[in-house]
């Protein structure tokens, strides 16, 4: 008889995005975190060595800072796409591909890094000892590996174990440096070995959790597997985070030579690195919000969509997500503002205790506001990652990079009273825009979920 | 990988189209939905017979299918006067990465009007939508699928009509239901010059004819073989593809036919009504079908009955080729699909076997359309231990089969006017059939007093009643006198009322009148 059997397949394919995004969401947030943990480590180490030998302390600080910033920028490009790729594989129940992909990404990144960093190191440190150069390259390599290991480690949900590993190893590094750190080389060697152990620990966690018969796979780099927008989001973001420092280091008015051709900025560096420390409580708080509340609302929303909720219910859960974000951002502001006020009041005491000139306090205060804004911006970005808004995050990161570079440069021209404002104002602008984009995303989330996926 | 899959489907479509004749103008354009020339069956035979018989007209075929992979190659050799064939698929999925778009707010007023009218007893396509440009300019397919305006529209319709049901069901139902309209509009836009549109069903084919007819002012003849709406209801009741989710907040049993199915059935009913309203002539194959059409809303003055006809010159000699005594073979000619209820046939043979141990049941027809159902049938044969008695012969030339058969049977749960019964009669075979469509008219006679006086050409039994089927198989196969009198009745009936030349002449006159 006439008539098509019109067997319509179930049109909304099991929305893979919904489930992968969760693990990805955490990881995206966590991976914006390495620079914070690295800066904490740098600061602590330099405090301890400061009293011993001021020059050595600066040398160490800058060696680490350069190794960290260059490795973060290098991995910045592949870190988010790699995170997403791993999340996809885990969702596809292809856990066996995790370990080989991890090794593949490691090998590729380190090879690329060596090509870039070896000539650069010999150029920058031309008047340093060969041992120093090799150690510097070693730190760069081991940090690159650790950033990649973090990606997968954060998917393991062994937060406690990973935290303990970090804590133990870094405490030991600090202790050993304090006891035996007589020269720059020894300090770097201690730091390098410690991080190497950390890397091995993280890798063994990964290998234990994702066993595989295959050793190495470069599938991740295949063109069609690559999430370009995520790559550029990561690259621009990590460049943006460092660009104000680079400008201060190399501007003739504010930068000085520290070590070979490495520059630093006596006025700028200490306050901003310290300001980063102030946002640690907020980071923890937001991470908890994301994990405990937002992901729940997000699941409710997609369940209602997939399992046949009424439109009313779907909208209710969407509003639930919005509420969680609103609360989280508000909470961040309140908590950070309280912390900032306390620190503001006690700045003279803290500086005195740490033996830092009071001159820095004005810059420190504006940096503190900037760091707070960076935290909320980062939080909004990670929500956008969660909602798979790759293009938006890329443009926001690029805007952050451009603004931070331009306004920082402007602040140097305007004079010392404006130092730090470039960083803070650029973040204020991108944060407001990111909030607007997030609002728009939520407004259209149902339309996009139903019509555009 | 998805891309490759898509490319290979495109290649296949092009390969299939490669051999197809094309022409810029035709006299009669027949619009088929999932039948000729890719699927064999009653409607396809009918079309083939019509085109082959009316050589003075140039015919064209617009084939509308679901997806390319559902159809194998061509099943017919084309008559020379079939000058144009085009093939379209309604549900070919392409992988899209759609972009946001706005959509024209004003244009959605028309779509709203249309959907509101689907709820009334007098559905109409708003004036603007009757023009094909509407689908090309005002609301394009992309607008319908991806625009924000469309989202607002869907939301509004949902809140108005179905706010307490799962939104995802409603959304996909409305979307899938209306999506073909754009493809159909596209077909209409590129149609060759056509003098008469002829659709052998309502549904999407009928709607295409409707659209072409109203936008080009071409006369439109509708022939209904079965009642499309009724067949869709049967589809719906057995459909598994309409996944139905109960509302999260209302975990209670709703009515038998869930809301999604109701929306579909209503949609097809209303499409039928629109085709009825536009058609110049509404043709049915037998009186009973005509009455159903009228009951569904067809204008009485437009309805005519034109029964099928068979080629006596070809088929009658087959009767003489039959070796006597009566072969203990009961033949079912039909595709192995659920609507033919092959399982009941298998059960009937199992029962009849108890009396006639050597009885054979032949199933003659394609088995690839519902592979799952076919497999269930094979399993049933095995479980009844009937491997020696039942044969699935696939598609065969009936000229080879009929002389070897002793009885013809149909166990369908729905039929229009089955041509095979008439072919069987012409080849001297009585028929045992379920009481569907015009089977009882054909077997007992109904057209006039003469027809009835020809007597019974077999027996009609209720649907799904294997016991009664078996009883009659045994009765006719064992009683030569009864068998011969039934054979004679059938022959007389076909000769008087259902000859091919009569059928062709009626359509010839109709076409000439409309032209």
CSV table of N, CA and C in Angstrom, one decimal, chain A residues 40 48 55 96 173 197 216 222 224 235 245 253-255 265 285 308 313 317 322 340 342 350 355 390 395 401 410 418:
chain,number,residue,atom,x,y,z
A,40,UNK,N,52.2,30.7,43.6
A,40,UNK,CA,52.4,30.4,45.0
A,40,UNK,C,53.7,29.8,45.3
A,48,UNK,N,61.8,32.4,51.1
A,48,UNK,CA,62.8,31.7,52.0
A,48,UNK,C,64.2,32.0,51.6
A,55,UNK,N,70.2,38.6,45.6
A,55,UNK,CA,70.4,38.4,44.1
A,55,UNK,C,70.0,37.0,43.7
A,96,UNK,N,40.6,3.3,27.2
A,96,UNK,CA,41.8,2.7,26.8
A,96,UNK,C,42.6,3.7,25.9
A,173,UNK,N,60.3,20.4,48.7
A,173,UNK,CA,61.2,21.3,47.9
A,173,UNK,C,61.6,22.5,48.7
A,197,UNK,N,59.4,14.1,40.3
A,197,UNK,CA,58.7,13.1,41.1
A,197,UNK,C,57.2,13.4,41.1
A,216,UNK,N,51.3,4.6,22.7
A,216,UNK,CA,51.3,6.0,22.3
A,216,UNK,C,50.3,6.2,21.1
A,222,UNK,N,45.1,14.8,15.0
A,222,UNK,CA,44.5,14.7,13.6
A,222,UNK,C,43.6,15.9,13.5
A,224,UNK,N,40.8,16.7,12.1
A,224,UNK,CA,39.4,16.8,12.4
A,224,UNK,C,39.1,16.5,13.9
A,235,UNK,N,45.3,29.5,24.4
A,235,UNK,CA,46.5,30.2,24.0
A,235,UNK,C,46.4,31.7,24.4
A,245,UNK,N,52.9,41.5,32.5
A,245,UNK,CA,54.2,41.3,33.2
A,245,UNK,C,55.3,41.5,32.2
A,253,UNK,N,61.4,51.9,31.1
A,253,UNK,CA,61.2,52.7,32.3
A,253,UNK,C,61.0,51.8,33.5
A,254,UNK,N,60.5,50.6,33.3
A,254,UNK,CA,60.1,49.8,34.4
A,254,UNK,C,60.8,48.5,34.5
A,255,UNK,N,61.6,48.0,33.5
A,255,UNK,CA,62.2,46.7,33.5
A,255,UNK,C,63.7,46.8,33.8
A,265,UNK,N,60.8,43.3,36.7
A,265,UNK,CA,60.4,44.6,37.0
A,265,UNK,C,60.3,44.7,38.5
A,285,UNK,N,36.2,28.3,46.6
A,285,UNK,CA,34.8,28.5,46.8
A,285,UNK,C,34.0,28.3,45.4
A,308,UNK,N,11.8,14.3,28.4
A,308,UNK,CA,10.4,14.6,28.2
A,308,UNK,C,9.8,15.5,29.2
A,313,UNK,N,8.9,23.0,32.9
A,313,UNK,CA,9.9,22.4,33.7
A,313,UNK,C,11.3,22.8,33.2
A,317,UNK,N,14.4,24.7,35.2
A,317,UNK,CA,15.8,24.3,35.5
A,317,UNK,C,16.8,25.2,34.8
A,322,UNK,N,20.8,29.6,36.1
A,322,UNK,CA,21.1,31.1,36.2
A,322,UNK,C,21.2,31.5,37.6
A,340,UNK,N,39.6,41.3,50.8
A,340,UNK,CA,40.4,42.5,50.3
A,340,UNK,C,40.4,43.6,51.4
A,342,UNK,N,40.1,43.2,54.6
A,342,UNK,CA,40.9,42.8,55.7
A,342,UNK,C,42.4,43.1,55.3
A,350,UNK,N,51.4,43.3,57.2
A,350,UNK,CA,51.8,42.1,56.4
A,350,UNK,C,53.1,42.5,55.7
A,355,UNK,N,58.8,41.9,55.2
A,355,UNK,CA,60.0,42.6,54.8
A,355,UNK,C,59.9,43.2,53.4
A,390,UNK,N,32.5,27.7,22.7
A,390,UNK,CA,33.9,27.8,22.4
A,390,UNK,C,34.3,29.1,21.7
A,395,UNK,N,36.9,34.6,21.7
A,395,UNK,CA,36.9,36.0,21.5
A,395,UNK,C,37.2,36.8,22.8
A,401,UNK,N,43.5,39.7,26.1
A,401,UNK,CA,44.9,39.8,25.7
A,401,UNK,C,45.2,41.2,25.1
A,410,UNK,N,49.7,51.7,28.1
A,410,UNK,CA,49.1,53.0,28.4
A,410,UNK,C,49.5,53.5,29.8
A,418,UNK,N,49.5,55.1,37.8
A,418,UNK,CA,48.6,54.2,37.0
A,418,UNK,C,49.0,52.8,36.9
